[in-house]
Amino acid sequence: MSCCGPLMFSPIWLAVLLLPLVDLGRWGLSSGVSGTTSEPRKAPGAPWESLQRQKRNWVWNQFFVLEEYTGTDPLYVGKLHSDVDKGDGNVKYVLTGEGASSIFTIDENTGDIHATKRLDREEQGYYTLRAQAVDRETNIPVEDESEFIVKVQDINDNEPKFPDGPYTAGVPEMSPLGTTVVQVAATDADDPTYGHSARVVYSIIHGQPYFSVEPKTGIVRTALPNMDRETRDEYVLVIQAKDMMGQLGGLSGTTSVTVTLTDVNDNPPRFSRKLYQYSVLESVPVASVVARLKAADPDIGSNAEMDYRIVDGDGPGLFNITTDEETQEGVIILQRPLDYETKSTFSLRIEATNRNIDPQFLTFGPFSDMTVIKVNVEDVNEPPVFTNPVIKMTVSEAARVGTTIGTVSAHDPDSASSAIRYSIDRNTDLERYFNVDAMSGVISTAKPLDREVNSVHNITIFAMESQDPSQVGRGIAVITVMDINDNAPVFAIEYETRMCENASPGQVIQTISAVDKDEPPSGHRFYFSLALPAGSNHNFTLRDNKDNTASVLTKRGGFRRREQALYQLPVLIVDSGSPALSSTNTLSVRVCDCDGDGVPQACGAVAYTLPAGLSTGALLAILGCIFTLLVLVLLIVTMRRRRKEPLILDDERDVRENIVRYDDEGGGEEDTEAFDMVTLRNLNIMRDPKVRRDVTPETPTFFSYPSSSASRAAYKVLPDNMLFREFIWDRLKEADVDPTAPPYDSLQTYAFEGTGSVAESLSSLESLSSDSEQSYDYLSNWGPRFKKLADLYGTMEGSGVFS
């Protein structure tokens, strides 16, 4: 079988086609390359047989098909032919493998192969197919199946692309010529092994003459030396990649490269002026900012950082300069107070130096600059100043009122000196112990002093200018009150002295000490003795221990509580002051009953008590209370029996809440009596309707109440609705026709609707008074539903209430 296709006519392809002929069986080329060639082989039975080359009936190689074919007819790929095929139509060609029947078709009679679809080498570069020649009638293979490849031949249909673009890069300013900036790389999807479709070259379209690009490597370099960031800090380059080695007709792609010039310290700081002038008030406090100045530096970041220093100037130590790290300004700070009257003008020489200097740019000049600052001090009206801000004085606590203690002095620091007036800040002298002379500043006592109350006085003295009282200076006078011996010694504590009955003579029962509010310079020295006439007693004696303590001893034994339980011993204490002061303090000694160890058990007078239990007074009080309660209970029971009222109501009687509704403007408490349902249910306690709560009406009621208990029992057989109606009607007439009733606006509600009312709930706000002209006789004609209403408001007959 032979195959024919594109590019099969060169000698190179012919050699390629001949290579795979080994072991291909009987396939052959139809183009004449195939044939019958004899080779010598050893004949049978002979020593040597003549070798002969077998006939190859089916020979082929790679087929090629051009990608991106745009024709309307199927693209011819090649032809398959078998030597077995005699052209009589008995041989059928079958094609299987990748893309068989879907992409590639074969004419089963002629063996012509066509591509029916447009192929893309970038999607699939080759297809592996298998050819088979079979007998048309029996489908028995007449040739062995063989495999061949259809390779998609590349065309230049893909432009170069930059997968990492766009690019950003940075290069230091002032870089030398040819400094590498960045390398760009483009890829081409075409076949790099075939032709020049995937061989790209680089060129710069935009960005000249500042930068260049190497055509083969894509390395971007600087094309100009000493590019200055302060002039221009950013460049946008357009780089092109073109395939086909850049030849005409090649495809191209572009990308952008943003190049930023990074800063270097190539600019020294420079002051915009050689002389700066500032003004400052002399009253500004220490550590205040006097001035701010800045040297210009076009660099940025750490390259623009600078340090300031005072090189020279008058008033050494008066000012200091530091750097504001955020703004890179020089901040001049006051270190000592200013005084316009002493010096009003200062001149300072300031130097600004870059902090980070690059040695390669030292040839550009010194990276520092100098300027002069002139500071003018402005005069302000200052408050008076005390000669000594804190003045210490002493005064005896025995000083009389008006005694001079000392003098304060202040002056006006301004050139135009003003007279000074003095006063005391009374917030520091609330008790007004001192006075100060307004003109001379002499401080004197205004009240007697007591060191024991306050030993040190800190008072504030005001000094004001006479011409401008708002200018006030302040000074402090510390007055110490000196001690005198004006307090007598007393017992250190309140002693509770206890002595056993069996105390022996000469026994120490108490050791006492004393205190004195005074503070003598040489310390306290107290003298103890028994005051007269206790010094000659026969019970106790006192011994001075010479160490500001004294001991109390017994003179005898045999003390008895029942005879005398308490002894009062006067003790005289004298201090060592000049003049000496003394006081008499009483020591109470109690006689106690002690146990075997000498521990007091009971002291003082012997108590005579009743035996264990309640006292007589407590028992009498309890019995009196019990008797009183019994009398009250008997009295209540007696009153209940006289009134013949049960103590507890019967179970069947209603006990309901009273509803009191009234809207009156007067009348007192009598107008608030409400209706009690117990009255309706308990006929035994129904009171006489003639008895009103305010006056006794004279008009008789329409309903005659039984007077005897026998006839009163008849009410129990009446229906409840009749009983309620009778009671309500009686109350209505009682209030409506009584001329003696006071004009109270009182509303009493009796919630009663009757029993089994056919007409349900009906009511009328019109009272049945003598002035009413309304007639309700027509209600009886309305049927059984209004029978109850007709009974309530119909015409009355006889002495009864309802007809």
Short mmCIF file of N, CA and C in Angstrom, two decimals, residues 639-738:
data_model
loop_
_atom_site.label_atom_id
_atom_site.label_comp_id
_atom_site.label_asym_id
_atom_site.label_seq_id
_atom_site.Cartn_x
_atom_site.Cartn_y
_atom_site.Cartn_z
N MET A 639 -71.06 42.48 126.12
CA MET A 639 -71.70 43.43 125.20
C MET A 639 -72.37 42.70 124.05
N ARG A 640 -71.76 41.65 123.55
CA ARG A 640 -72.36 40.89 122.47
C ARG A 640 -73.68 40.26 122.91
N ARG A 641 -73.71 39.74 124.10
CA ARG A 641 -74.95 39.11 124.58
C ARG A 641 -76.06 40.11 124.78
N ARG A 642 -75.72 41.32 125.23
CA ARG A 642 -76.76 42.33 125.41
C ARG A 642 -77.35 42.74 124.07
N ARG A 643 -76.52 42.81 123.03
CA ARG A 643 -77.02 43.20 121.70
C ARG A 643 -77.67 42.03 120.98
N LYS A 644 -77.58 40.81 121.54
CA LYS A 644 -78.16 39.61 120.95
C LYS A 644 -77.66 39.39 119.53
N GLU A 645 -76.44 39.70 119.27
CA GLU A 645 -75.84 39.47 117.95
C GLU A 645 -74.88 38.29 118.06
N PRO A 646 -74.94 37.46 117.11
CA PRO A 646 -74.00 36.33 117.13
C PRO A 646 -72.57 36.81 116.89
N LEU A 647 -71.65 36.15 117.50
CA LEU A 647 -70.24 36.53 117.32
C LEU A 647 -69.77 36.21 115.92
N ILE A 648 -70.37 35.19 115.31
CA ILE A 648 -69.96 34.79 113.96
C ILE A 648 -71.22 34.70 113.12
N LEU A 649 -71.22 35.26 111.91
CA LEU A 649 -72.38 35.22 111.04
C LEU A 649 -72.63 33.80 110.56
N ASP A 650 -73.94 33.55 110.25
CA ASP A 650 -74.28 32.24 109.72
C ASP A 650 -73.62 32.03 108.38
N ASP A 651 -73.42 30.77 108.05
CA ASP A 651 -72.73 30.44 106.79
C ASP A 651 -73.53 30.88 105.59
N GLU A 652 -74.92 30.81 105.73
CA GLU A 652 -75.70 31.09 104.54
C GLU A 652 -75.84 32.58 104.27
N ARG A 653 -75.37 33.42 105.15
CA ARG A 653 -75.53 34.86 104.94
C ARG A 653 -74.43 35.37 104.03
N ASP A 654 -74.84 36.32 103.16
CA ASP A 654 -73.88 36.88 102.19
C ASP A 654 -73.00 37.90 102.87
N VAL A 655 -71.77 37.85 102.56
CA VAL A 655 -70.82 38.88 103.00
C VAL A 655 -70.17 39.41 101.73
N ARG A 656 -70.54 40.55 101.31
CA ARG A 656 -70.03 41.11 100.05
C ARG A 656 -69.36 42.47 100.30
N GLU A 657 -68.57 42.84 99.32
CA GLU A 657 -67.87 44.13 99.42
C GLU A 657 -68.86 45.26 99.18
N ASN A 658 -68.64 46.37 99.86
CA ASN A 658 -69.45 47.56 99.66
C ASN A 658 -68.85 48.40 98.55
N ILE A 659 -69.70 48.91 97.69
CA ILE A 659 -69.25 49.80 96.61
C ILE A 659 -69.73 51.20 96.96
N VAL A 660 -68.79 52.08 97.15
CA VAL A 660 -69.11 53.45 97.53
C VAL A 660 -68.78 54.35 96.36
N ARG A 661 -69.74 55.01 95.80
CA ARG A 661 -69.53 55.93 94.69
C ARG A 661 -70.12 57.29 95.08
N TYR A 662 -69.28 58.28 95.09
CA TYR A 662 -69.80 59.61 95.42
C TYR A 662 -68.93 60.65 94.74
N ASP A 663 -69.57 61.74 94.39
CA ASP A 663 -68.86 62.86 93.76
C ASP A 663 -69.42 64.13 94.38
N ASP A 664 -69.07 64.33 95.62
CA ASP A 664 -69.65 65.46 96.34
C ASP A 664 -68.60 66.51 96.60
N GLU A 665 -69.05 67.68 96.92
CA GLU A 665 -68.18 68.80 97.26
C GLU A 665 -68.35 69.19 98.72
N GLY A 666 -69.01 68.37 99.51
CA GLY A 666 -69.20 68.70 100.91
C GLY A 666 -70.13 67.70 101.53
N GLY A 667 -70.30 67.82 102.82
CA GLY A 667 -71.25 66.95 103.49
C GLY A 667 -70.63 66.06 104.53
N GLY A 668 -69.34 65.86 104.46
CA GLY A 668 -68.68 65.10 105.52
C GLY A 668 -68.74 63.61 105.28
N GLU A 669 -68.41 62.90 106.31
CA GLU A 669 -68.30 61.46 106.21
C GLU A 669 -69.66 60.78 106.16
N GLU A 670 -70.75 61.48 106.56
CA GLU A 670 -72.04 60.82 106.59
C GLU A 670 -72.51 60.46 105.19
N ASP A 671 -71.96 61.13 104.17
CA ASP A 671 -72.44 60.95 102.82
C ASP A 671 -71.80 59.75 102.14
N THR A 672 -70.93 59.05 102.83
CA THR A 672 -70.21 57.94 102.21
C THR A 672 -70.74 56.58 102.65
N GLU A 673 -71.86 56.55 103.37
CA GLU A 673 -72.38 55.26 103.81
C GLU A 673 -72.95 54.50 102.63
N ALA A 674 -72.50 53.32 102.40
CA ALA A 674 -72.91 52.54 101.23
C ALA A 674 -73.91 51.47 101.63
N PHE A 675 -74.41 50.85 100.63
CA PHE A 675 -75.39 49.81 100.84
C PHE A 675 -74.70 48.51 101.23
N ASP A 676 -75.21 47.87 102.25
CA ASP A 676 -74.65 46.62 102.74
C ASP A 676 -75.65 45.51 102.44
N MET A 677 -75.20 44.51 101.68
CA MET A 677 -76.08 43.42 101.30
C MET A 677 -76.52 42.59 102.49
N VAL A 678 -75.79 42.65 103.58
CA VAL A 678 -76.18 41.88 104.76
C VAL A 678 -77.53 42.35 105.28
N THR A 679 -77.80 43.63 105.09
CA THR A 679 -79.07 44.17 105.56
C THR A 679 -80.23 43.55 104.81
N LEU A 680 -80.04 43.26 103.55
CA LEU A 680 -81.12 42.66 102.76
C LEU A 680 -81.34 41.20 103.13
N ARG A 681 -80.27 40.51 103.49
CA ARG A 681 -80.39 39.09 103.76
C ARG A 681 -80.75 38.79 105.20
N ASN A 682 -80.33 39.62 106.10
CA ASN A 682 -80.54 39.37 107.52
C ASN A 682 -81.68 40.27 108.00
N LEU A 683 -82.87 39.70 108.04
CA LEU A 683 -84.02 40.50 108.45
C LEU A 683 -84.01 40.78 109.93
N ASN A 684 -83.31 39.97 110.69
CA ASN A 684 -83.30 40.17 112.14
C ASN A 684 -82.63 41.46 112.54
N ILE A 685 -81.71 41.95 111.65
CA ILE A 685 -80.98 43.18 112.02
C ILE A 685 -81.36 44.32 111.12
N MET A 686 -82.54 44.17 110.38
CA MET A 686 -82.97 45.27 109.54
C MET A 686 -83.41 46.40 110.45
N ARG A 687 -82.80 47.54 110.19
CA ARG A 687 -83.10 48.66 111.09
C ARG A 687 -84.35 49.38 110.63
N ASP A 688 -84.83 50.24 111.46
CA ASP A 688 -86.01 51.03 111.17
C ASP A 688 -85.69 52.01 110.06
N PRO A 689 -86.46 52.01 109.00
CA PRO A 689 -86.15 52.94 107.89
C PRO A 689 -86.30 54.39 108.28
N LYS A 690 -86.98 54.68 109.39
CA LYS A 690 -87.12 56.08 109.78
C LYS A 690 -85.83 56.66 110.31
N VAL A 691 -84.90 55.79 110.68
CA VAL A 691 -83.65 56.29 111.27
C VAL A 691 -82.69 56.59 110.13
N ARG A 692 -82.45 57.84 109.85
CA ARG A 692 -81.48 58.24 108.81
C ARG A 692 -80.12 58.46 109.45
N ARG A 693 -79.14 58.48 108.59
CA ARG A 693 -77.80 58.67 109.10
C ARG A 693 -77.49 60.12 109.43
N ASP A 694 -78.35 61.05 108.97
CA ASP A 694 -78.06 62.44 109.28
C ASP A 694 -79.20 63.08 110.08
N VAL A 695 -80.47 62.88 109.59
CA VAL A 695 -81.63 63.43 110.29
C VAL A 695 -82.70 62.36 110.35
N THR A 696 -83.66 62.57 111.16
CA THR A 696 -84.78 61.63 111.28
C THR A 696 -85.95 62.15 110.47
N PRO A 697 -86.27 61.45 109.35
CA PRO A 697 -87.37 61.98 108.51
C PRO A 697 -88.72 61.77 109.19
N GLU A 698 -89.62 62.65 108.89
CA GLU A 698 -90.94 62.58 109.47
C GLU A 698 -91.95 61.96 108.53
N THR A 699 -91.58 61.86 107.26
CA THR A 699 -92.53 61.33 106.28
C THR A 699 -92.56 59.82 106.36
N PRO A 700 -93.73 59.22 106.52
CA PRO A 700 -93.78 57.74 106.59
C PRO A 700 -93.49 57.13 105.23
N THR A 701 -93.07 55.90 105.26
CA THR A 701 -92.75 55.19 104.02
C THR A 701 -93.99 54.52 103.48
N PHE A 702 -93.90 54.09 102.22
CA PHE A 702 -95.02 53.42 101.57
C PHE A 702 -95.15 51.98 102.00
N PHE A 703 -94.14 51.44 102.56
CA PHE A 703 -94.18 50.03 102.95
C PHE A 703 -94.17 49.94 104.47
N SER A 704 -95.17 49.20 105.00
CA SER A 704 -95.28 49.07 106.45
C SER A 704 -94.52 47.83 106.89
N TYR A 705 -93.51 48.06 107.71
CA TYR A 705 -92.67 46.96 108.20
C TYR A 705 -93.32 46.29 109.39
N PRO A 706 -93.27 45.02 109.47
CA PRO A 706 -93.84 44.32 110.65
C PRO A 706 -93.10 44.72 111.90
N SER A 707 -93.87 44.80 112.97
CA SER A 707 -93.26 45.24 114.23
C SER A 707 -92.94 44.07 115.13
N SER A 708 -93.66 43.03 115.06
CA SER A 708 -93.42 41.90 115.95
C SER A 708 -92.55 40.88 115.24
N SER A 709 -91.96 40.05 116.07
CA SER A 709 -91.09 39.02 115.50
C SER A 709 -91.89 37.99 114.73
N ALA A 710 -93.16 37.79 115.13
CA ALA A 710 -93.98 36.81 114.42
C ALA A 710 -94.28 37.26 113.02
N SER A 711 -94.72 38.56 112.94
CA SER A 711 -95.03 39.08 111.60
C SER A 711 -93.76 39.28 110.79
N ARG A 712 -92.59 39.57 111.48
CA ARG A 712 -91.33 39.78 110.76
C ARG A 712 -90.87 38.48 110.11
N ALA A 713 -91.26 37.37 110.69
CA ALA A 713 -90.87 36.10 110.09
C ALA A 713 -91.57 35.85 108.78
N ALA A 714 -92.65 36.63 108.53
CA ALA A 714 -93.37 36.45 107.27
C ALA A 714 -92.54 36.86 106.08
N TYR A 715 -91.53 37.71 106.29
CA TYR A 715 -90.69 38.15 105.16
C TYR A 715 -89.85 37.02 104.61
N LYS A 716 -89.65 36.03 105.40
CA LYS A 716 -88.80 34.94 104.94
C LYS A 716 -89.46 34.12 103.84
N VAL A 717 -90.84 34.23 103.76
CA VAL A 717 -91.52 33.47 102.72
C VAL A 717 -91.69 34.29 101.46
N LEU A 718 -91.37 35.61 101.50
CA LEU A 718 -91.47 36.44 100.31
C LEU A 718 -90.36 36.09 99.34
N PRO A 719 -90.59 36.26 98.05
CA PRO A 719 -89.50 36.04 97.08
C PRO A 719 -88.41 37.10 97.26
N ASP A 720 -87.22 36.72 96.81
CA ASP A 720 -86.10 37.66 96.96
C ASP A 720 -86.30 38.92 96.15
N ASN A 721 -86.93 38.77 94.96
CA ASN A 721 -87.09 39.98 94.14
C ASN A 721 -88.07 40.95 94.79
N MET A 722 -89.12 40.43 95.43
CA MET A 722 -90.06 41.33 96.11
C MET A 722 -89.39 42.01 97.28
N LEU A 723 -88.59 41.29 98.01
CA LEU A 723 -87.89 41.86 99.15
C LEU A 723 -86.95 42.98 98.71
N PHE A 724 -86.19 42.76 97.65
CA PHE A 724 -85.25 43.77 97.16
C PHE A 724 -85.99 44.99 96.64
N ARG A 725 -87.08 44.72 95.92
CA ARG A 725 -87.83 45.85 95.37
C ARG A 725 -88.40 46.72 96.47
N GLU A 726 -88.94 46.09 97.50
CA GLU A 726 -89.51 46.86 98.61
C GLU A 726 -88.44 47.73 99.27
N PHE A 727 -87.27 47.14 99.46
CA PHE A 727 -86.21 47.88 100.16
C PHE A 727 -85.70 49.05 99.31
N ILE A 728 -85.50 48.79 98.01
CA ILE A 728 -84.97 49.84 97.13
C ILE A 728 -86.00 50.96 97.00
N TRP A 729 -87.25 50.60 96.88
CA TRP A 729 -88.28 51.64 96.73
C TRP A 729 -88.38 52.48 97.98
N ASP A 730 -88.28 51.84 99.11
CA ASP A 730 -88.34 52.59 100.36
C ASP A 730 -87.19 53.58 100.44
N ARG A 731 -85.99 53.14 100.08
CA ARG A 731 -84.85 54.05 100.11
C ARG A 731 -85.02 55.19 99.12
N LEU A 732 -85.61 54.91 97.96
CA LEU A 732 -85.81 55.94 96.94
C LEU A 732 -86.78 57.00 97.43
N LYS A 733 -87.89 56.55 97.99
CA LYS A 733 -88.87 57.51 98.49
C LYS A 733 -88.29 58.29 99.67
N GLU A 734 -87.53 57.60 100.47
CA GLU A 734 -86.94 58.24 101.64
C GLU A 734 -86.04 59.41 101.25
N ALA A 735 -85.29 59.23 100.18
CA ALA A 735 -84.38 60.29 99.75
C ALA A 735 -85.06 61.31 98.85
N ASP A 736 -86.21 60.93 98.26
CA ASP A 736 -86.81 61.79 97.25
C ASP A 736 -87.82 62.77 97.85
N VAL A 737 -88.48 62.34 98.91
CA VAL A 737 -89.56 63.17 99.45
C VAL A 737 -89.21 63.77 100.80
N ASP A 738 -88.02 63.48 101.30
CA ASP A 738 -87.64 64.01 102.62
C ASP A 738 -87.18 65.45 102.46
#
